[in-house]
Amino acid sequence: MPESGRPMVRRGLDHLERCGALRREVVARPEDIPGQLLAVADLFSEAPYGRCAALLAARATVCAPVDWLQPLDAALRQLSVRAEPPTSPGSCGVLVRIGEVEVALAPDDGWLVEPIGQVERSVAAAAVAAEAVARFLGRPARPLPGARRLPGLDRRGPRTSTGAPLLDPWPAPEQLRELLLDPASLLPAGELKCPRPAAVRPLAAGEGPRMPDWLRALLWCVHVPLRWESGDLAHSGGWAHRGLASARGFYPVELYLVTDTGAWYVEPGDLRLVPVSPSASSDPGSRFTLVLTVRETKVSHRYDRYATRLCLQEAGLALAALGDAAREAGIAADAVAELGERGRSGPWGELLDLGPDERPVGRIMLGPPQRALDARSFARHLALVRQRRSGHRVFDALGAERVGRLGSLPAELTAALDDRLSTFLVVHRPCLDAAAGRWEPGCYRVTGHGPEPVRAGLEPTEQLQRGQDAMGWLAPDYLSASATVIVAVPVDEATADVRRLHDITAAAARIAHRGLLGAAAAGAVGRIHNSLRADVVAAVTGEKQLAPLFQLIVGCAGPDGTITVDVAEAAFIGNGITKLTGDTRC
Ligand SMILES: Cc1cc2nc3c(=O)[nH]c(=O)nc-3n(C[C@H](O)[C@H](O)[C@H](O)COP(=O)(O)O)c2cc1C
């Protein structure tokens, strides 16, 4: 090869390697190095085996206040790094040292010694551990989030974003048509400049009762960060992900517990009950109802009027996830999707002291479990919820596997069938399901007997791709995914009235939720993607006049250098609902 061509070839190889499509196996790969660790080191080093081996053998010296040691140790162990006791017990900052590499957190504004709660501390510890390993692997340093500024648990910022649009509470049918059929017209042309509201509702710190363990277990599946992800492709470079998907991780759904003795805001994360009504007692009482609200400016500060659609979708997903977790825990649950007035004027408004951008979206009545929680089966459910992720490489052809994995997805979609909705499975590549059934590319309609073929071949996939490319959003690459689920409803059904739209979106969310967990069970990722247009649905399915409510793209992500650290479930270790597994996942 002429000398002048070499840099180009090297750049090409570097690119393929970075994408995870190529691994330069110069030296035979040692048996005992986990593949995922290798994938991460591959992306950052010319000598991946050496770095992986060093990482497996690494010990970190951790100097931190004593209540930080357990979560830091738990987080580091997941990355194969063993923590050693602090050398200077009196230290008040956090210092993690692996070999020559140091990651330090100064006791900024005294936050390390503030009573910020176990979960927040565990999330911060996961972020520190991930960053320590990233630096060990030679990545550029990233700033660490302070414990009161954790993504998704941020306590700074206003309750309501000033300047963010307040949404029309009762949009007319033509506005609903716009929302479903012409979303691009509602999205802001550029980034809005409104401040992001605090993630946790700011409330005077009142002391509420401890919530019963069965309720904590339930909420762990939806309202608590379960994993920290960092890396170039991770959301905003580093993010604390909950069991629920949420557009940009804004998590607009808030929870309140209302019983016969009082009403409390449920703080996400540590699940503290903070009184919102003056009469709230120190006894949680009985007759439990969880009231779900959305704080709309959490979404509209970025998405403007399109936030209406996202808020309805997220409310539906939260109701579905709570109902599902309750069933797994043996708790009787009756979930209702209902829209209320914003602020203090609606039925719950005064009791819950709702803000001017906050409105009820549903409630779920819960009966305490009749028998002790089946810890093992609930732990399995929680593990599945933890495994759910949107993934980054589902859109990347280079990372895709040749045969897709559908797992229990076709069965889940069939079980979740709803007469009011049309559900389609578009298969993009040959796939296997959990029963080793083979699925060829084509469009299938989900019926009571399972998905039945509508059109065979790759044309539906190509139509999806053309439609998305024309849309101009950050378009997914369908050919690299395994399959796409479309949940749709007749346009007139959905746009007659916003209450009807809310109800039907919640029904569609139950299917989407089952689909996401089905993908997770197959070891695949599932990303909700809102860029599907009605005319594309018509072209793909052959059915006119359907409005898409959810699109779910399922695929197997290639290695992307993301470092994932599960948030230690310290709060549950005591009663045996879960235990740390010490997995190595980079
Ligand atoms: C209602 C809703 C709409 C979403 N729309 C999109 C979208 O249009 N494009 C996209 O890439 N991701 C979309 N997502 C996925 C989120 O970005 C993703 O859930 C978030 O980054 C958190 O990551 P996780 O799901 O892995 O926890 C959407 C999620 C939800 C719940």
JSON list of N, CA and C in Angstrom, two decimals, residues 498-550:
[
{"chain": "A", "resi": 498, "resn": "VAL", "atom": "N", "xyz": [-59.20, 14.87, 25.24]},
{"chain": "A", "resi": 498, "resn": "VAL", "atom": "CA", "xyz": [-57.90, 14.57, 25.85]},
{"chain": "A", "resi": 498, "resn": "VAL", "atom": "C", "xyz": [-58.01, 13.47, 26.92]},
{"chain": "A", "resi": 499, "resn": "ARG", "atom": "N", "xyz": [-59.19, 13.39, 27.57]},
{"chain": "A", "resi": 499, "resn": "ARG", "atom": "CA", "xyz": [-59.36, 12.32, 28.58]},
{"chain": "A", "resi": 499, "resn": "ARG", "atom": "C", "xyz": [-59.30, 10.96, 27.89]},
{"chain": "A", "resi": 500, "resn": "ARG", "atom": "N", "xyz": [-59.96, 10.89, 26.72]},
{"chain": "A", "resi": 500, "resn": "ARG", "atom": "CA", "xyz": [-59.94, 9.63, 25.96]},
{"chain": "A", "resi": 500, "resn": "ARG", "atom": "C", "xyz": [-58.50, 9.32, 25.53]},
{"chain": "A", "resi": 501, "resn": "LEU", "atom": "N", "xyz": [-57.80, 10.36, 25.06]},
{"chain": "A", "resi": 501, "resn": "LEU", "atom": "CA", "xyz": [-56.41, 10.13, 24.62]},
{"chain": "A", "resi": 501, "resn": "LEU", "atom": "C", "xyz": [-55.56, 9.63, 25.79]},
{"chain": "A", "resi": 502, "resn": "HIS", "atom": "N", "xyz": [-55.78, 10.21, 26.96]},
{"chain": "A", "resi": 502, "resn": "HIS", "atom": "CA", "xyz": [-55.01, 9.80, 28.15]},
{"chain": "A", "resi": 502, "resn": "HIS", "atom": "C", "xyz": [-55.28, 8.33, 28.46]},
{"chain": "A", "resi": 503, "resn": "ASP", "atom": "N", "xyz": [-56.55, 7.97, 28.43]},
{"chain": "A", "resi": 503, "resn": "ASP", "atom": "CA", "xyz": [-56.94, 6.60, 28.76]},
{"chain": "A", "resi": 503, "resn": "ASP", "atom": "C", "xyz": [-56.34, 5.60, 27.77]},
{"chain": "A", "resi": 504, "resn": "ILE", "atom": "N", "xyz": [-56.42, 5.94, 26.49]},
{"chain": "A", "resi": 504, "resn": "ILE", "atom": "CA", "xyz": [-55.95, 4.99, 25.47]},
{"chain": "A", "resi": 504, "resn": "ILE", "atom": "C", "xyz": [-54.41, 4.96, 25.44]},
{"chain": "A", "resi": 505, "resn": "THR", "atom": "N", "xyz": [-53.79, 6.10, 25.75]},
{"chain": "A", "resi": 505, "resn": "THR", "atom": "CA", "xyz": [-52.31, 6.11, 25.83]},
{"chain": "A", "resi": 505, "resn": "THR", "atom": "C", "xyz": [-51.85, 5.22, 26.98]},
{"chain": "A", "resi": 506, "resn": "ALA", "atom": "N", "xyz": [-52.62, 5.25, 28.10]},
{"chain": "A", "resi": 506, "resn": "ALA", "atom": "CA", "xyz": [-52.25, 4.41, 29.24]},
{"chain": "A", "resi": 506, "resn": "ALA", "atom": "C", "xyz": [-52.39, 2.93, 28.86]},
{"chain": "A", "resi": 507, "resn": "ALA", "atom": "N", "xyz": [-53.42, 2.61, 28.06]},
{"chain": "A", "resi": 507, "resn": "ALA", "atom": "CA", "xyz": [-53.59, 1.22, 27.62]},
{"chain": "A", "resi": 507, "resn": "ALA", "atom": "C", "xyz": [-52.42, 0.82, 26.72]},
{"chain": "A", "resi": 508, "resn": "ALA", "atom": "N", "xyz": [-52.02, 1.74, 25.83]},
{"chain": "A", "resi": 508, "resn": "ALA", "atom": "CA", "xyz": [-50.89, 1.44, 24.94]},
{"chain": "A", "resi": 508, "resn": "ALA", "atom": "C", "xyz": [-49.59, 1.32, 25.74]},
{"chain": "A", "resi": 509, "resn": "ALA", "atom": "N", "xyz": [-49.49, 2.11, 26.81]},
{"chain": "A", "resi": 509, "resn": "ALA", "atom": "CA", "xyz": [-48.27, 2.07, 27.63]},
{"chain": "A", "resi": 509, "resn": "ALA", "atom": "C", "xyz": [-48.13, 0.71, 28.32]},
{"chain": "A", "resi": 510, "resn": "ARG", "atom": "N", "xyz": [-49.27, 0.08, 28.64]},
{"chain": "A", "resi": 510, "resn": "ARG", "atom": "CA", "xyz": [-49.18, -1.26, 29.27]},
{"chain": "A", "resi": 510, "resn": "ARG", "atom": "C", "xyz": [-48.51, -2.23, 28.30]},
{"chain": "A", "resi": 511, "resn": "ILE", "atom": "N", "xyz": [-48.85, -2.10, 27.01]},
{"chain": "A", "resi": 511, "resn": "ILE", "atom": "CA", "xyz": [-48.23, -2.97, 26.00]},
{"chain": "A", "resi": 511, "resn": "ILE", "atom": "C", "xyz": [-46.75, -2.60, 25.84]},
{"chain": "A", "resi": 512, "resn": "ALA", "atom": "N", "xyz": [-46.48, -1.29, 25.77]},
{"chain": "A", "resi": 512, "resn": "ALA", "atom": "CA", "xyz": [-45.09, -0.85, 25.60]},
{"chain": "A", "resi": 512, "resn": "ALA", "atom": "C", "xyz": [-44.23, -1.33, 26.77]},
{"chain": "A", "resi": 513, "resn": "HIS", "atom": "N", "xyz": [-44.79, -1.21, 27.97]},
{"chain": "A", "resi": 513, "resn": "HIS", "atom": "CA", "xyz": [-44.04, -1.62, 29.17]},
{"chain": "A", "resi": 513, "resn": "HIS", "atom": "C", "xyz": [-43.71, -3.11, 29.11]},
{"chain": "A", "resi": 514, "resn": "ARG", "atom": "N", "xyz": [-44.72, -3.93, 28.74]},
{"chain": "A", "resi": 514, "resn": "ARG", "atom": "CA", "xyz": [-44.46, -5.37, 28.65]},
{"chain": "A", "resi": 514, "resn": "ARG", "atom": "C", "xyz": [-43.42, -5.63, 27.56]},
{"chain": "A", "resi": 515, "resn": "GLY", "atom": "N", "xyz": [-43.50, -4.87, 26.47]},
{"chain": "A", "resi": 515, "resn": "GLY", "atom": "CA", "xyz": [-42.54, -5.03, 25.37]},
{"chain": "A", "resi": 515, "resn": "GLY", "atom": "C", "xyz": [-41.12, -4.72, 25.83]},
{"chain": "A", "resi": 516, "resn": "LEU", "atom": "N", "xyz": [-40.97, -3.66, 26.61]},
{"chain": "A", "resi": 516, "resn": "LEU", "atom": "CA", "xyz": [-39.63, -3.28, 27.08]},
{"chain": "A", "resi": 516, "resn": "LEU", "atom": "C", "xyz": [-39.05, -4.36, 27.99]},
{"chain": "A", "resi": 517, "resn": "LEU", "atom": "N", "xyz": [-39.92, -4.91, 28.88]},
{"chain": "A", "resi": 517, "resn": "LEU", "atom": "CA", "xyz": [-39.42, -5.96, 29.77]},
{"chain": "A", "resi": 517, "resn": "LEU", "atom": "C", "xyz": [-39.15, -7.25, 28.99]},
{"chain": "A", "resi": 518, "resn": "GLY", "atom": "N", "xyz": [-39.98, -7.51, 27.97]},
{"chain": "A", "resi": 518, "resn": "GLY", "atom": "CA", "xyz": [-39.74, -8.70, 27.12]},
{"chain": "A", "resi": 518, "resn": "GLY", "atom": "C", "xyz": [-38.38, -8.59, 26.44]},
{"chain": "A", "resi": 519, "resn": "ALA", "atom": "N", "xyz": [-38.06, -7.39, 25.94]},
{"chain": "A", "resi": 519, "resn": "ALA", "atom": "CA", "xyz": [-36.76, -7.19, 25.30]},
{"chain": "A", "resi": 519, "resn": "ALA", "atom": "C", "xyz": [-35.64, -7.40, 26.32]},
{"chain": "A", "resi": 520, "resn": "ALA", "atom": "N", "xyz": [-35.84, -6.85, 27.53]},
{"chain": "A", "resi": 520, "resn": "ALA", "atom": "CA", "xyz": [-34.80, -6.99, 28.56]},
{"chain": "A", "resi": 520, "resn": "ALA", "atom": "C", "xyz": [-34.57, -8.45, 28.90]},
{"chain": "A", "resi": 521, "resn": "ALA", "atom": "N", "xyz": [-35.66, -9.23, 28.96]},
{"chain": "A", "resi": 521, "resn": "ALA", "atom": "CA", "xyz": [-35.53, -10.65, 29.29]},
{"chain": "A", "resi": 521, "resn": "ALA", "atom": "C", "xyz": [-34.71, -11.38, 28.24]},
{"chain": "A", "resi": 522, "resn": "ALA", "atom": "N", "xyz": [-34.74, -10.87, 27.00]},
{"chain": "A", "resi": 522, "resn": "ALA", "atom": "CA", "xyz": [-33.97, -11.52, 25.93]},
{"chain": "A", "resi": 522, "resn": "ALA", "atom": "C", "xyz": [-32.55, -10.98, 25.88]},
{"chain": "A", "resi": 523, "resn": "GLY", "atom": "N", "xyz": [-32.19, -10.11, 26.81]},
{"chain": "A", "resi": 523, "resn": "GLY", "atom": "CA", "xyz": [-30.84, -9.53, 26.80]},
{"chain": "A", "resi": 523, "resn": "GLY", "atom": "C", "xyz": [-30.71, -8.46, 25.73]},
{"chain": "A", "resi": 524, "resn": "ALA", "atom": "N", "xyz": [-31.86, -7.97, 25.24]},
{"chain": "A", "resi": 524, "resn": "ALA", "atom": "CA", "xyz": [-31.82, -6.94, 24.20]},
{"chain": "A", "resi": 524, "resn": "ALA", "atom": "C", "xyz": [-32.14, -5.58, 24.83]},
{"chain": "A", "resi": 525, "resn": "VAL", "atom": "N", "xyz": [-31.94, -4.53, 24.06]},
{"chain": "A", "resi": 525, "resn": "VAL", "atom": "CA", "xyz": [-32.34, -3.21, 24.52]},
{"chain": "A", "resi": 525, "resn": "VAL", "atom": "C", "xyz": [-33.62, -2.83, 23.78]},
{"chain": "A", "resi": 526, "resn": "GLY", "atom": "N", "xyz": [-34.40, -1.94, 24.36]},
{"chain": "A", "resi": 526, "resn": "GLY", "atom": "CA", "xyz": [-35.64, -1.49, 23.73]},
{"chain": "A", "resi": 526, "resn": "GLY", "atom": "C", "xyz": [-35.75, 0.01, 23.89]},
{"chain": "A", "resi": 527, "resn": "ARG", "atom": "N", "xyz": [-35.83, 0.73, 22.80]},
{"chain": "A", "resi": 527, "resn": "ARG", "atom": "CA", "xyz": [-35.90, 2.20, 22.88]},
{"chain": "A", "resi": 527, "resn": "ARG", "atom": "C", "xyz": [-37.23, 2.70, 22.36]},
{"chain": "A", "resi": 528, "resn": "ILE", "atom": "N", "xyz": [-37.93, 3.44, 23.20]},
{"chain": "A", "resi": 528, "resn": "ILE", "atom": "CA", "xyz": [-39.13, 4.13, 22.73]},
{"chain": "A", "resi": 528, "resn": "ILE", "atom": "C", "xyz": [-38.64, 5.25, 21.83]},
{"chain": "A", "resi": 529, "resn": "HIS", "atom": "N", "xyz": [-39.22, 5.36, 20.65]},
{"chain": "A", "resi": 529, "resn": "HIS", "atom": "CA", "xyz": [-38.79, 6.41, 19.73]},
{"chain": "A", "resi": 529, "resn": "HIS", "atom": "C", "xyz": [-40.03, 7.05, 19.17]},
{"chain": "A", "resi": 530, "resn": "ASN", "atom": "N", "xyz": [-40.18, 8.37, 19.37]},
{"chain": "A", "resi": 530, "resn": "ASN", "atom": "CA", "xyz": [-41.44, 9.03, 19.06]},
{"chain": "A", "resi": 530, "resn": "ASN", "atom": "C", "xyz": [-41.52, 9.60, 17.65]},
{"chain": "A", "resi": 531, "resn": "SER", "atom": "N", "xyz": [-40.58, 9.24, 16.80]},
{"chain": "A", "resi": 531, "resn": "SER", "atom": "CA", "xyz": [-40.52, 9.95, 15.51]},
{"chain": "A", "resi": 531, "resn": "SER", "atom": "C", "xyz": [-41.36, 9.31, 14.42]},
{"chain": "A", "resi": 532, "resn": "LEU", "atom": "N", "xyz": [-42.26, 8.39, 14.78]},
{"chain": "A", "resi": 532, "resn": "LEU", "atom": "CA", "xyz": [-43.04, 7.68, 13.76]},
{"chain": "A", "resi": 532, "resn": "LEU", "atom": "C", "xyz": [-44.26, 8.49, 13.34]},
{"chain": "A", "resi": 533, "resn": "ARG", "atom": "N", "xyz": [-44.44, 8.64, 12.02]},
{"chain": "A", "resi": 533, "resn": "ARG", "atom": "CA", "xyz": [-45.58, 9.41, 11.51]},
{"chain": "A", "resi": 533, "resn": "ARG", "atom": "C", "xyz": [-46.72, 8.50, 11.11]},
{"chain": "A", "resi": 534, "resn": "ALA", "atom": "N", "xyz": [-47.95, 9.05, 11.09]},
{"chain": "A", "resi": 534, "resn": "ALA", "atom": "CA", "xyz": [-49.13, 8.25, 10.76]},
{"chain": "A", "resi": 534, "resn": "ALA", "atom": "C", "xyz": [-49.08, 7.72, 9.32]},
{"chain": "A", "resi": 535, "resn": "ASP", "atom": "N", "xyz": [-48.56, 8.53, 8.37]},
{"chain": "A", "resi": 535, "resn": "ASP", "atom": "CA", "xyz": [-48.54, 8.05, 6.98]},
{"chain": "A", "resi": 535, "resn": "ASP", "atom": "C", "xyz": [-47.58, 6.88, 6.84]},
{"chain": "A", "resi": 536, "resn": "VAL", "atom": "N", "xyz": [-46.53, 6.86, 7.67]},
{"chain": "A", "resi": 536, "resn": "VAL", "atom": "CA", "xyz": [-45.59, 5.73, 7.61]},
{"chain": "A", "resi": 536, "resn": "VAL", "atom": "C", "xyz": [-46.25, 4.48, 8.20]},
{"chain": "A", "resi": 537, "resn": "VAL", "atom": "N", "xyz": [-47.02, 4.66, 9.27]},
{"chain": "A", "resi": 537, "resn": "VAL", "atom": "CA", "xyz": [-47.75, 3.52, 9.85]},
{"chain": "A", "resi": 537, "resn": "VAL", "atom": "C", "xyz": [-48.67, 2.93, 8.78]},
{"chain": "A", "resi": 538, "resn": "ALA", "atom": "N", "xyz": [-49.35, 3.80, 8.03]},
{"chain": "A", "resi": 538, "resn": "ALA", "atom": "CA", "xyz": [-50.27, 3.33, 6.99]},
{"chain": "A", "resi": 538, "resn": "ALA", "atom": "C", "xyz": [-49.51, 2.55, 5.91]},
{"chain": "A", "resi": 539, "resn": "ALA", "atom": "N", "xyz": [-48.36, 3.08, 5.51]},
{"chain": "A", "resi": 539, "resn": "ALA", "atom": "CA", "xyz": [-47.59, 2.41, 4.45]},
{"chain": "A", "resi": 539, "resn": "ALA", "atom": "C", "xyz": [-47.09, 1.05, 4.93]},
{"chain": "A", "resi": 540, "resn": "VAL", "atom": "N", "xyz": [-46.65, 0.98, 6.18]},
{"chain": "A", "resi": 540, "resn": "VAL", "atom": "CA", "xyz": [-46.04, -0.25, 6.70]},
{"chain": "A", "resi": 540, "resn": "VAL", "atom": "C", "xyz": [-47.09, -1.32, 6.98]},
{"chain": "A", "resi": 541, "resn": "THR", "atom": "N", "xyz": [-48.23, -0.90, 7.55]},
{"chain": "A", "resi": 541, "resn": "THR", "atom": "CA", "xyz": [-49.20, -1.89, 8.02]},
{"chain": "A", "resi": 541, "resn": "THR", "atom": "C", "xyz": [-50.34, -2.09, 7.02]},
{"chain": "A", "resi": 542, "resn": "GLY", "atom": "N", "xyz": [-50.48, -1.15, 6.09]},
{"chain": "A", "resi": 542, "resn": "GLY", "atom": "CA", "xyz": [-51.59, -1.23, 5.14]},
{"chain": "A", "resi": 542, "resn": "GLY", "atom": "C", "xyz": [-52.90, -0.73, 5.75]},
{"chain": "A", "resi": 543, "resn": "GLU", "atom": "N", "xyz": [-52.86, -0.23, 6.98]},
{"chain": "A", "resi": 543, "resn": "GLU", "atom": "CA", "xyz": [-54.09, 0.25, 7.62]},
{"chain": "A", "resi": 543, "resn": "GLU", "atom": "C", "xyz": [-54.09, 1.77, 7.70]},
{"chain": "A", "resi": 544, "resn": "LYS", "atom": "N", "xyz": [-55.11, 2.35, 7.11]},
{"chain": "A", "resi": 544, "resn": "LYS", "atom": "CA", "xyz": [-55.19, 3.81, 7.08]},
{"chain": "A", "resi": 544, "resn": "LYS", "atom": "C", "xyz": [-55.78, 4.32, 8.40]},
{"chain": "A", "resi": 545, "resn": "GLN", "atom": "N", "xyz": [-55.61, 5.60, 8.64]},
{"chain": "A", "resi": 545, "resn": "GLN", "atom": "CA", "xyz": [-56.27, 6.28, 9.76]},
{"chain": "A", "resi": 545, "resn": "GLN", "atom": "C", "xyz": [-55.85, 5.79, 11.14]},
{"chain": "A", "resi": 546, "resn": "LEU", "atom": "N", "xyz": [-54.63, 5.29, 11.24]},
{"chain": "A", "resi": 546, "resn": "LEU", "atom": "CA", "xyz": [-54.13, 4.91, 12.56]},
{"chain": "A", "resi": 546, "resn": "LEU", "atom": "C", "xyz": [-53.14, 5.96, 13.04]},
{"chain": "A", "resi": 547, "resn": "ALA", "atom": "N", "xyz": [-53.24, 6.33, 14.31]},
{"chain": "A", "resi": 547, "resn": "ALA", "atom": "CA", "xyz": [-52.25, 7.25, 14.89]},
{"chain": "A", "resi": 547, "resn": "ALA", "atom": "C", "xyz": [-51.33, 6.44, 15.79]},
{"chain": "A", "resi": 548, "resn": "PRO", "atom": "N", "xyz": [-50.00, 6.58, 15.63]},
{"chain": "A", "resi": 548, "resn": "PRO", "atom": "CA", "xyz": [-49.09, 5.82, 16.49]},
{"chain": "A", "resi": 548, "resn": "PRO", "atom": "C", "xyz": [-49.08, 6.39, 17.91]},
{"chain": "A", "resi": 549, "resn": "LEU", "atom": "N", "xyz": [-49.17, 5.51, 18.90]},
{"chain": "A", "resi": 549, "resn": "LEU", "atom": "CA", "xyz": [-49.07, 5.96, 20.30]},
{"chain": "A", "resi": 549, "resn": "LEU", "atom": "C", "xyz": [-47.70, 5.62, 20.88]},
{"chain": "A", "resi": 550, "resn": "PHE", "atom": "N", "xyz": [-47.18, 4.46, 20.49]},
{"chain": "A", "resi": 550, "resn": "PHE", "atom": "CA", "xyz": [-45.82, 4.08, 20.92]},
{"chain": "A", "resi": 550, "resn": "PHE", "atom": "C", "xyz": [-45.12, 3.38, 19.78]}
]
